[in-house]
GROMACS .gro file of C-alpha atoms in nm:
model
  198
    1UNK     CA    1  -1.489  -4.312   6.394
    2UNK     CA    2  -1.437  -4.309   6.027
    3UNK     CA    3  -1.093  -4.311   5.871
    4UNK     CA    4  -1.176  -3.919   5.727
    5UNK     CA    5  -1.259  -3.862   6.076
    6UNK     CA    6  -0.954  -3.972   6.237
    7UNK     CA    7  -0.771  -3.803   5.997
    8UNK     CA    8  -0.935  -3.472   6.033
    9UNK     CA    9  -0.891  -3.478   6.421
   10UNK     CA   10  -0.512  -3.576   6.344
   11UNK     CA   11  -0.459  -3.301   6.179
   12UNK     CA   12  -0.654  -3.024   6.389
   13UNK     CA   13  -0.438  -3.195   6.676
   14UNK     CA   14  -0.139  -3.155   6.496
   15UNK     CA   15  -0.234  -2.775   6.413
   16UNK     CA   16  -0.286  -2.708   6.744
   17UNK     CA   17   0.049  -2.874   6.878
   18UNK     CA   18   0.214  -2.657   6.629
   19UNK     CA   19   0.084  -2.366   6.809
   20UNK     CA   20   0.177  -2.477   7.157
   21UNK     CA   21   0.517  -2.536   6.979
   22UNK     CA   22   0.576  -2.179   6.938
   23UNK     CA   23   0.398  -2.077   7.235
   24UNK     CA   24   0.665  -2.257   7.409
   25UNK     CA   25   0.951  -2.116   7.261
   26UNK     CA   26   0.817  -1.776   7.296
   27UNK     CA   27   0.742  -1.878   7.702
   28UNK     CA   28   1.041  -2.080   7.821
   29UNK     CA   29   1.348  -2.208   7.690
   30UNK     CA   30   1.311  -2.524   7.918
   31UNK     CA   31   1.515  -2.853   7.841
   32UNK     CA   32   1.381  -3.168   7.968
   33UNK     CA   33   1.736  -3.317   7.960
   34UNK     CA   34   1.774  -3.324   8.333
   35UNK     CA   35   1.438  -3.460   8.398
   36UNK     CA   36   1.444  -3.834   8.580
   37UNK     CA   37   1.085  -3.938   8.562
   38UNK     CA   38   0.945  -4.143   8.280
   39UNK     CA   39   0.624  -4.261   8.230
   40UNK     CA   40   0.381  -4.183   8.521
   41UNK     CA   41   0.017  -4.309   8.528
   42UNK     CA   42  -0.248  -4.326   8.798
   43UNK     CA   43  -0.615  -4.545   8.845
   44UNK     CA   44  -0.772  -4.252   8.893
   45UNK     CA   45  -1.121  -4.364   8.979
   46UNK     CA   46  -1.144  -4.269   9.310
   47UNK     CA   47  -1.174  -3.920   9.156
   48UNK     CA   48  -1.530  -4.015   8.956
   49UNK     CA   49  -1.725  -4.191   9.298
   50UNK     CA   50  -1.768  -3.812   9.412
   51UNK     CA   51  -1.974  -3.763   9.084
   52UNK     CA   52  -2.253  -4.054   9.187
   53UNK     CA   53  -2.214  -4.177   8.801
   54UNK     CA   54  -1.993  -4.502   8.845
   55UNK     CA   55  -2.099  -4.873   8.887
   56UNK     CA   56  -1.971  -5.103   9.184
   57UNK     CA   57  -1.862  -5.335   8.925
   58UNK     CA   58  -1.581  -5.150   8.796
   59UNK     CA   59  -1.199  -5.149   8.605
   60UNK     CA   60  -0.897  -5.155   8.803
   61UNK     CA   61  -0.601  -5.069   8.655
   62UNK     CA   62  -0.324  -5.309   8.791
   63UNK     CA   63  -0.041  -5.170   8.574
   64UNK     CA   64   0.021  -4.962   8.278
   65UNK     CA   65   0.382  -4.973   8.091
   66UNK     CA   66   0.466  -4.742   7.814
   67UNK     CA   67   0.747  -4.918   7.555
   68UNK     CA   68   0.956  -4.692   7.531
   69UNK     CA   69   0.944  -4.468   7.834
   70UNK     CA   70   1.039  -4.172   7.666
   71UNK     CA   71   0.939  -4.144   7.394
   72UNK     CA   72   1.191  -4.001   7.137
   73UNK     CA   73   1.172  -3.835   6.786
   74UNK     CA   74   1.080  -4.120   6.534
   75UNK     CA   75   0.974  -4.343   6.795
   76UNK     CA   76   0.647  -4.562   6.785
   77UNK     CA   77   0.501  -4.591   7.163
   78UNK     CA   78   0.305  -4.920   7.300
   79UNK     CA   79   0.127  -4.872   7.583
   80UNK     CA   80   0.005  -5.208   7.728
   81UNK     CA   81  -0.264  -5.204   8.008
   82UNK     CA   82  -0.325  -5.450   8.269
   83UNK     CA   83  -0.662  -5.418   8.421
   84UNK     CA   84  -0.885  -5.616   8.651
   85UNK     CA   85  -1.277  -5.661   8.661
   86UNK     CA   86  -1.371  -5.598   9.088
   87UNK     CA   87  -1.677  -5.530   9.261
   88UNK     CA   88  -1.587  -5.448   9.636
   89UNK     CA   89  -1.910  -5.281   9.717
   90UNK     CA   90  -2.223  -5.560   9.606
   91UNK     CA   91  -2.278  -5.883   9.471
   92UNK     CA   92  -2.349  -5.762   9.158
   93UNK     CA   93  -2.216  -5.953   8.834
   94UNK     CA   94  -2.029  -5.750   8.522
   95UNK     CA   95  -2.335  -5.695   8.293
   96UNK     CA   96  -2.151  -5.427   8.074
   97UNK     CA   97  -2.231  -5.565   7.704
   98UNK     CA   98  -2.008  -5.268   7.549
   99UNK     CA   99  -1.756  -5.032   7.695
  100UNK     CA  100  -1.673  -4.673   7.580
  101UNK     CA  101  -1.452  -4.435   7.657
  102UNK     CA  102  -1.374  -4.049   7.692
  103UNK     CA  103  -1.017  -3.944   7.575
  104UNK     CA  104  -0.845  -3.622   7.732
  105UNK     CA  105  -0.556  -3.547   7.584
  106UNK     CA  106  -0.284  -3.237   7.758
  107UNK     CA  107   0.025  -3.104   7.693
  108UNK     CA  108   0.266  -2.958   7.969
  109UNK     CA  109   0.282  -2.574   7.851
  110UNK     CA  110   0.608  -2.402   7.955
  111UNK     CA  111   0.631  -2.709   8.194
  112UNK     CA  112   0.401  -2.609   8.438
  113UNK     CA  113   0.061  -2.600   8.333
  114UNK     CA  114  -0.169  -2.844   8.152
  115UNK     CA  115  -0.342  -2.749   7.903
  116UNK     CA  116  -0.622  -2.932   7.693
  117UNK     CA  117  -0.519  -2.979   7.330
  118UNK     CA  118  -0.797  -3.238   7.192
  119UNK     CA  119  -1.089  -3.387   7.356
  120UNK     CA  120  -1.268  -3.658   7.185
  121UNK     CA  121  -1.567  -3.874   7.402
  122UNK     CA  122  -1.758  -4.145   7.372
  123UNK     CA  123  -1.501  -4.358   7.171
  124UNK     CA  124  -1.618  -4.712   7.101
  125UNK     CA  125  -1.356  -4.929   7.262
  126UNK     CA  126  -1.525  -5.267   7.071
  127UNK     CA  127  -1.389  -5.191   6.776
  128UNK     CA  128  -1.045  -5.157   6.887
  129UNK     CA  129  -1.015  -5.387   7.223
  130UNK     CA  130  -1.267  -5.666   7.171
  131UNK     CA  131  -1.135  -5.773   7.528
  132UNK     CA  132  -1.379  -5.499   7.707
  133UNK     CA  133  -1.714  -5.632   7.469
  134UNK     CA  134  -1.865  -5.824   7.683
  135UNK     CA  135  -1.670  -5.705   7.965
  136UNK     CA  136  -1.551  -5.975   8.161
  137UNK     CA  137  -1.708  -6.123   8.517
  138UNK     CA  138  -1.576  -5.996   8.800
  139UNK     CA  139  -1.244  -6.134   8.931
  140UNK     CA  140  -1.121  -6.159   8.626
  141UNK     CA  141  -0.812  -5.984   8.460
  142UNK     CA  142  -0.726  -5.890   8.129
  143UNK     CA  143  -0.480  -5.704   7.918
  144UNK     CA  144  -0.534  -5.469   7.567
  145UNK     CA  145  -0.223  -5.261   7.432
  146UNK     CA  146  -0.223  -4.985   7.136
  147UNK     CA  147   0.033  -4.880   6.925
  148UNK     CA  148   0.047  -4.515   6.840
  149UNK     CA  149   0.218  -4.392   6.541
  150UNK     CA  150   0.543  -4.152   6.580
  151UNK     CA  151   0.466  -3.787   6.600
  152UNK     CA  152   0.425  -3.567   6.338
  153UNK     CA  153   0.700  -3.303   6.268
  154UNK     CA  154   0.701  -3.000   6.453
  155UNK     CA  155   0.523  -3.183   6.744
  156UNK     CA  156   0.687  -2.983   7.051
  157UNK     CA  157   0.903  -3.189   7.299
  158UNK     CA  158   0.754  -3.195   7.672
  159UNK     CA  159   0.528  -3.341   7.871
  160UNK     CA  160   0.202  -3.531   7.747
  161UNK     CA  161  -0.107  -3.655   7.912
  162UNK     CA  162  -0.382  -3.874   7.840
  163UNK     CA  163  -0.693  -3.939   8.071
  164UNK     CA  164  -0.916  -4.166   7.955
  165UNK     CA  165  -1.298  -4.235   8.158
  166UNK     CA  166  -1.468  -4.554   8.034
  167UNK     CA  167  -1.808  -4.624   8.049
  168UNK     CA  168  -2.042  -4.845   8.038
  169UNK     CA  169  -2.204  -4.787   7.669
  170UNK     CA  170  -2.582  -4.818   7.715
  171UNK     CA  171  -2.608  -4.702   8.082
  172UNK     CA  172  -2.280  -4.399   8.071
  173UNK     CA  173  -2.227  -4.499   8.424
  174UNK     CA  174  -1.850  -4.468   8.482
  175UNK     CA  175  -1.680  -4.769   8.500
  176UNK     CA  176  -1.263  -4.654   8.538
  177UNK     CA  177  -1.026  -4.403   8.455
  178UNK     CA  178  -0.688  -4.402   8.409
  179UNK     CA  179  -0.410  -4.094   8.384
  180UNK     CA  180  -0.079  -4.125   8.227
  181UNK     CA  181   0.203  -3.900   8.131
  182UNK     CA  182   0.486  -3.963   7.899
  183UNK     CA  183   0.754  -3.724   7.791
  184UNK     CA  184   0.849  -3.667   7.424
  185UNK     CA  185   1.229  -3.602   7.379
  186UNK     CA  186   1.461  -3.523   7.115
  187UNK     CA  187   1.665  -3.842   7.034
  188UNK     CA  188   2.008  -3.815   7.197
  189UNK     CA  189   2.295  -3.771   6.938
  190UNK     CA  190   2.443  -4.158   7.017
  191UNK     CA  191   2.032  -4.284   6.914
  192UNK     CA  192   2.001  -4.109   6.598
  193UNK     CA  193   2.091  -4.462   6.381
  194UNK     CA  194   1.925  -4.679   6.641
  195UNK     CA  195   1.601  -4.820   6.548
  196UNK     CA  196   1.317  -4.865   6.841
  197UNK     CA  197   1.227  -5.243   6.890
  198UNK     CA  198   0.867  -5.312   7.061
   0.00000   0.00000   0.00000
């Protein structure tokens, strides 16, 4: 994607946030103050071999860790990925020359219910994680981490999702998928002059 093109889906995501923003304040007045969890996140590949579009050389993801957990107003988030190269099916070799990968991205309306605020596929993982390009032989484990900016104002506080499906490029046989969920939280009147290290 271009850097006009990013921006434009930036800010038609941001638009859209804005909406569920007021959607929930007209919906619930819910506080996430009491909620325990932090970051959750699922291989959730299992889910594609029903479809008949994945490869038995595939990604496993061995751990995912958000930094920080919850992420607060201001706050950058890291999310580092562990994930392993396996084929327990053939002999087959890794032959994937360049990965891709299909981005769904949720928030947690009125705290019940997902619901789909941008969906971008096909995203050309090369250019950002040269790890996957070749992808590596099987056996083999490797790790790629982004950094995501802080949220723009008037981004609502809740739940957030992100399921990603990655693919082989040239073939678009499925090669893993991965679902994680952060919350986004006001920051706590004690963490307003505290700075977030990575």
């Amino acid at each position: 994607l271009t850097k006009d093109t990013k921006k434009n889906k930036h800010s038609i995501m941001t638009l859209r946030v804005i909406a569920l923003a007021i959607a929930q304040l007209l919906i619930t007045s819910h506080s996430l103050s009491t909620d325990t969890n932090e970051y959750i996140w699922e291989d959730c590949y299992s889910e594609m071999v029903a479809g008949g579009e994945t490869t038995s050389v595939r990604l496993k993801f061995n751990n995912v860790v958000s930094i920080p957990s919850i992420v607060r107003k201001g706050d950058e988030q890291k999310v580092v990925k562990e994930i392993e190269v396996i084929n327990d099916i053939d002999d087959a070799k890794a032959s994937t020359l360049k990965v891709e990968a299909d981005f769904h991205q949720y928030y947690k309306l009125a705290g019940k219910r997902w619901f789909t605020f941008l969906d971008v596929p096909h995203l050309d993982q090369c250019a950002e994680h040269e790890e996957f390009c070749p992808l590596p032989q099987v056996g083999e484990t490797f790790t790629v981490s982004t950094t995501h900016p802080h949220l723009a104002w008037g981004t609502p506080y809740g739940w957030y999702r992100s399921r990603q499906i990655y693919r082989d490029m040239d073939t678009k046989k499925i090669l893993g998928c991965v679902d994680m969920q952060f919350q986004y939280r006001a920051k706590d009147e004690l963490e307003e002059n505290e700075s977030v290290v990575l």
